[in-house]
C-alpha cells in the first residue's frame, strides 16, 4: 500500500460527502432565489408607494374575469383613483418598447426573454376595472433591481429610485374622495389572500404556461442529494 493511500482515501471520502452539499445548495438556490428576489422587490416598492397614497395592498388575488384569478403586486389608494403597480426585480440590461410583446434581459453574453410587463399589468388593471366599475384605475411598472435600459425607459415604467417622483406627477394634490374610499372597502371584501386562492392561481398559471424549469430541476437535485447521502451512510 502506498504511503499516500490513507491521505488519498480521506480526500476522496471528503469529496464524496461534499458533493451532496453542493447539490443541496444548488437546489435551494433554484427553488428559493426567484421567490426571495420577488419578495425583496415587492417590499422595497411597497415602502416607496406609502408616500403616494393613503393605503397600499400588496400581493392580492382578484377574479380575472375569465373564471380564474390574477395576482396584483400592489394596489394604491391615491387621490384621483387606484394604481396597480407591477414589480420586477431584474438586473442587467433590459431592451423593450411599450408595444413589443416580449422584452429581453441581457446578462453578459446571455439573453433571456420575458413578457412585456406593461402588457402584463394591463390585464391586471382591466381585471380591477371589471371588479370595481366606474372607478379610475391606472397601471405602472416598477423595476426594483439594478436593471438598466440602454435605449431609454418606456413610458409607464420607473426605476425604484424615481418611482415616487414619477407617480406624484400624476396624483392630484388633494384628499381621496369618499367614493374611492367606498371602492377600496369593496376591494378588500372581494380580494383573496388565502393559501387556497394562491394554490388555485398557481395551478391556473401552470395549466396555461406549464411548470417552470427551475422547480423540477431543483427538486431533482434535492432527491439526488438525499439518495447520495443514504448510499454514503449505508456503505
Short mmCIF file of C-alpha atoms in Angstrom, two decimals:
data_model
loop_
_atom_site.label_atom_id
_atom_site.label_comp_id
_atom_site.label_asym_id
_atom_site.label_seq_id
_atom_site.Cartn_x
_atom_site.Cartn_y
_atom_site.Cartn_z
CA UNK A 1 0.00 0.00 0.00
CA UNK A 2 1.26 3.43 -0.92
CA UNK A 3 2.28 5.75 1.89
CA UNK A 4 -0.12 8.31 0.49
CA UNK A 5 -3.10 5.92 0.22
CA UNK A 6 -4.70 6.87 3.59
CA UNK A 7 -4.43 10.54 2.65
CA UNK A 8 -5.95 9.87 -0.77
CA UNK A 9 -8.77 7.85 0.80
CA UNK A 10 -9.52 10.69 3.22
CA UNK A 11 -9.59 13.26 0.42
CA UNK A 12 -11.78 11.02 -1.75
CA UNK A 13 -14.27 10.40 1.07
CA UNK A 14 -14.40 14.13 1.83
CA UNK A 15 -15.24 14.83 -1.79
CA UNK A 16 -17.98 12.20 -1.73
CA UNK A 17 -19.58 13.90 1.30
CA UNK A 18 -19.07 17.35 -0.20
CA UNK A 19 -20.95 16.62 -3.45
CA UNK A 20 -24.45 16.33 -1.84
CA UNK A 21 -23.82 19.62 -0.05
CA UNK A 22 -23.17 21.31 -3.41
CA UNK A 23 -26.28 19.66 -4.88
CA UNK A 24 -28.41 20.84 -1.96
CA UNK A 25 -27.14 24.42 -2.18
CA UNK A 26 -27.78 24.47 -5.94
CA UNK A 27 -31.29 23.08 -5.42
CA UNK A 28 -32.19 25.64 -2.77
CA UNK A 29 -30.89 28.43 -4.99
CA UNK A 30 -33.11 27.30 -7.86
CA UNK A 31 -36.15 26.85 -5.63
CA UNK A 32 -35.85 29.86 -3.34
CA UNK A 33 -33.84 32.60 -5.06
CA UNK A 34 -36.54 33.74 -7.54
CA UNK A 35 -39.16 33.97 -4.81
CA UNK A 36 -36.80 35.75 -2.40
CA UNK A 37 -35.88 38.28 -5.08
CA UNK A 38 -39.56 38.87 -5.73
CA UNK A 39 -40.31 39.40 -2.05
CA UNK A 40 -37.41 41.85 -1.63
CA UNK A 41 -38.52 43.80 -4.68
CA UNK A 42 -42.14 43.97 -3.54
CA UNK A 43 -41.14 45.16 -0.08
CA UNK A 44 -38.96 47.93 -1.49
CA UNK A 45 -41.66 49.11 -3.89
CA UNK A 46 -44.33 48.86 -1.18
CA UNK A 47 -42.34 51.22 1.05
CA UNK A 48 -41.97 53.73 -1.77
CA UNK A 49 -45.69 53.63 -2.52
CA UNK A 50 -46.69 54.56 1.01
CA UNK A 51 -45.78 58.18 0.21
CA UNK A 52 -48.01 58.22 -2.89
CA UNK A 53 -51.42 57.35 -1.44
CA UNK A 54 -53.36 56.71 1.72
CA UNK A 55 -53.15 52.93 1.70
CA UNK A 56 -51.40 50.09 -0.16
CA UNK A 57 -52.45 46.48 -0.68
CA UNK A 58 -49.70 44.01 -1.57
CA UNK A 59 -49.80 40.60 -3.25
CA UNK A 60 -53.56 40.19 -3.61
CA UNK A 61 -55.64 37.99 -5.90
CA UNK A 62 -58.81 39.10 -7.66
CA UNK A 63 -61.05 37.46 -10.31
CA UNK A 64 -59.55 37.76 -13.78
CA UNK A 65 -62.95 37.87 -15.50
CA UNK A 66 -62.29 34.52 -17.18
CA UNK A 67 -63.15 32.18 -14.34
CA UNK A 68 -59.74 32.31 -12.71
CA UNK A 69 -57.63 34.59 -10.55
CA UNK A 70 -54.96 37.17 -11.30
CA UNK A 71 -52.28 38.45 -8.93
CA UNK A 72 -51.70 42.15 -8.32
CA UNK A 73 -48.34 43.04 -6.77
CA UNK A 74 -49.56 46.37 -5.35
CA UNK A 75 -52.74 48.43 -5.43
CA UNK A 76 -52.53 52.03 -4.15
CA UNK A 77 -55.43 54.12 -2.89
CA UNK A 78 -54.48 57.61 -4.08
CA UNK A 79 -56.22 60.90 -4.85
CA UNK A 80 -57.80 60.59 -8.26
CA UNK A 81 -58.04 56.80 -8.40
CA UNK A 82 -56.41 53.44 -7.79
CA UNK A 83 -52.96 52.50 -9.08
CA UNK A 84 -51.97 48.93 -9.98
CA UNK A 85 -48.20 48.51 -9.71
CA UNK A 86 -46.37 45.59 -11.29
CA UNK A 87 -42.98 44.93 -9.67
CA UNK A 88 -39.94 43.43 -11.42
CA UNK A 89 -36.64 42.74 -9.66
CA UNK A 90 -34.19 42.29 -12.53
CA UNK A 91 -30.56 43.13 -13.16
CA UNK A 92 -28.54 43.53 -16.31
CA UNK A 93 -29.63 45.34 -19.47
CA UNK A 94 -33.29 45.49 -20.48
CA UNK A 95 -34.43 46.05 -24.06
CA UNK A 96 -38.08 46.55 -24.94
CA UNK A 97 -40.70 49.05 -26.07
CA UNK A 98 -44.22 49.79 -24.92
CA UNK A 99 -45.83 47.90 -27.81
CA UNK A 100 -43.47 44.95 -28.01
CA UNK A 101 -44.89 41.63 -26.89
CA UNK A 102 -41.69 40.42 -25.23
CA UNK A 103 -38.71 42.18 -23.70
CA UNK A 104 -35.12 40.97 -23.44
CA UNK A 105 -32.85 40.81 -20.40
CA UNK A 106 -29.13 40.65 -21.21
CA UNK A 107 -26.67 39.35 -18.63
CA UNK A 108 -23.19 39.37 -20.10
CA UNK A 109 -23.39 37.16 -23.19
CA UNK A 110 -26.66 35.54 -22.13
CA UNK A 111 -30.08 36.81 -23.15
CA UNK A 112 -33.49 35.92 -21.71
CA UNK A 113 -36.91 36.95 -22.92
CA UNK A 114 -39.89 37.77 -20.72
CA UNK A 115 -43.40 39.08 -21.21
CA UNK A 116 -43.73 42.84 -21.62
CA UNK A 117 -44.68 43.87 -18.04
CA UNK A 118 -46.77 46.77 -19.38
CA UNK A 119 -48.96 44.28 -21.25
CA UNK A 120 -48.99 42.00 -18.24
CA UNK A 121 -50.12 44.82 -15.98
CA UNK A 122 -52.76 45.95 -18.49
CA UNK A 123 -54.55 42.65 -17.86
CA UNK A 124 -54.38 43.37 -14.13
CA UNK A 125 -55.83 46.87 -14.49
CA UNK A 126 -58.64 45.58 -16.70
CA UNK A 127 -59.48 42.90 -14.11
CA UNK A 128 -59.64 45.56 -11.38
CA UNK A 129 -61.83 47.80 -13.54
CA UNK A 130 -64.22 44.90 -14.07
CA UNK A 131 -64.30 44.25 -10.33
CA UNK A 132 -64.84 47.94 -9.47
CA UNK A 133 -66.83 49.51 -12.33
CA UNK A 134 -66.67 53.29 -12.77
CA UNK A 135 -63.57 53.56 -10.55
CA UNK A 136 -60.50 55.28 -12.11
CA UNK A 137 -57.69 52.71 -12.39
CA UNK A 138 -54.19 53.26 -13.79
CA UNK A 139 -51.22 50.94 -14.15
CA UNK A 140 -47.47 51.35 -13.71
CA UNK A 141 -44.39 49.12 -13.71
CA UNK A 142 -41.60 49.46 -11.14
CA UNK A 143 -38.14 47.90 -11.59
CA UNK A 144 -36.70 47.36 -8.12
CA UNK A 145 -33.44 45.71 -9.14
CA UNK A 146 -30.29 47.04 -10.80
CA UNK A 147 -31.60 46.78 -14.35
CA UNK A 148 -30.64 49.46 -16.88
CA UNK A 149 -32.41 50.48 -20.09
CA UNK A 150 -29.68 51.43 -22.63
CA UNK A 151 -32.27 52.61 -25.18
CA UNK A 152 -34.32 54.54 -22.67
CA UNK A 153 -37.06 53.52 -20.25
CA UNK A 154 -40.51 53.09 -21.84
CA UNK A 155 -43.40 55.26 -20.69
CA UNK A 156 -45.26 53.87 -17.70
CA UNK A 157 -42.07 52.33 -16.25
CA UNK A 158 -39.92 53.60 -13.38
CA UNK A 159 -36.81 52.58 -11.55
CA UNK A 160 -37.34 52.32 -7.81
CA UNK A 161 -35.30 55.45 -7.12
CA UNK A 162 -37.63 57.61 -9.25
CA UNK A 163 -40.95 55.86 -8.54
CA UNK A 164 -42.26 58.39 -6.01
CA UNK A 165 -41.43 61.36 -8.24
CA UNK A 166 -42.83 59.77 -11.40
CA UNK A 167 -46.16 58.80 -9.84
CA UNK A 168 -46.53 62.03 -7.88
CA UNK A 169 -46.69 63.90 -11.19
CA UNK A 170 -49.98 62.11 -11.93
CA UNK A 171 -51.50 62.30 -8.43
CA UNK A 172 -53.56 65.44 -7.75
CA UNK A 173 -52.72 67.34 -4.60
CA UNK A 174 -55.99 66.71 -2.77
CA UNK A 175 -57.66 64.20 -0.48
CA UNK A 176 -59.09 60.86 -1.55
CA UNK A 177 -62.77 61.21 -2.44
CA UNK A 178 -65.41 59.32 -0.42
CA UNK A 179 -66.40 57.20 -3.43
CA UNK A 180 -62.82 55.94 -3.70
CA UNK A 181 -62.85 55.01 -0.01
CA UNK A 182 -66.03 53.04 -0.65
CA UNK A 183 -64.44 51.29 -3.65
CA UNK A 184 -61.39 50.46 -1.51
CA UNK A 185 -63.61 48.76 1.05
CA UNK A 186 -65.30 46.75 -1.71
CA UNK A 187 -61.91 45.66 -3.00
CA UNK A 188 -60.86 44.49 0.45
CA UNK A 189 -64.04 42.40 0.71
CA UNK A 190 -63.59 40.81 -2.71
CA UNK A 191 -59.83 40.23 -2.82
CA UNK A 192 -58.22 36.91 -1.86
CA UNK A 193 -55.00 36.37 0.07
CA UNK A 194 -55.59 32.87 1.48
CA UNK A 195 -53.43 29.86 0.63
CA UNK A 196 -56.23 28.09 -1.21
CA UNK A 197 -56.54 31.04 -3.60
CA UNK A 198 -52.78 31.12 -4.13
CA UNK A 199 -52.75 27.40 -4.94
CA UNK A 200 -55.64 27.90 -7.36
CA UNK A 201 -53.82 30.79 -9.03
CA UNK A 202 -50.59 28.79 -9.36
CA UNK A 203 -52.49 25.83 -10.82
CA UNK A 204 -54.03 28.15 -13.41
CA UNK A 205 -50.61 29.52 -14.41
CA UNK A 206 -49.14 26.02 -14.72
CA UNK A 207 -52.12 24.86 -16.80
CA UNK A 208 -51.72 27.82 -19.17
CA UNK A 209 -47.93 28.11 -19.40
CA UNK A 210 -46.62 24.86 -17.93
CA UNK A 211 -44.35 24.44 -14.93
CA UNK A 212 -41.17 26.47 -14.74
CA UNK A 213 -37.92 24.61 -15.33
CA UNK A 214 -36.36 25.71 -12.06
CA UNK A 215 -38.80 23.82 -9.81
CA UNK A 216 -38.43 20.29 -11.26
CA UNK A 217 -34.66 20.71 -11.63
CA UNK A 218 -34.36 21.93 -8.03
CA UNK A 219 -36.49 19.07 -6.70
CA UNK A 220 -34.49 16.61 -8.78
CA UNK A 221 -31.21 17.87 -7.30
CA UNK A 222 -32.63 17.51 -3.79
CA UNK A 223 -33.69 13.92 -4.49
CA UNK A 224 -30.24 13.08 -5.86
CA UNK A 225 -28.62 14.69 -2.82
CA UNK A 226 -30.73 12.67 -0.37
CA UNK A 227 -30.13 9.43 -2.29
CA UNK A 228 -26.39 10.13 -2.36
CA UNK A 229 -26.32 10.69 1.41
CA UNK A 230 -28.23 7.44 2.02
CA UNK A 231 -25.76 5.48 -0.11
CA UNK A 232 -22.83 7.06 1.72
CA UNK A 233 -24.41 6.33 5.10
CA UNK A 234 -25.17 2.66 4.31
CA UNK A 235 -21.95 1.72 2.54
#
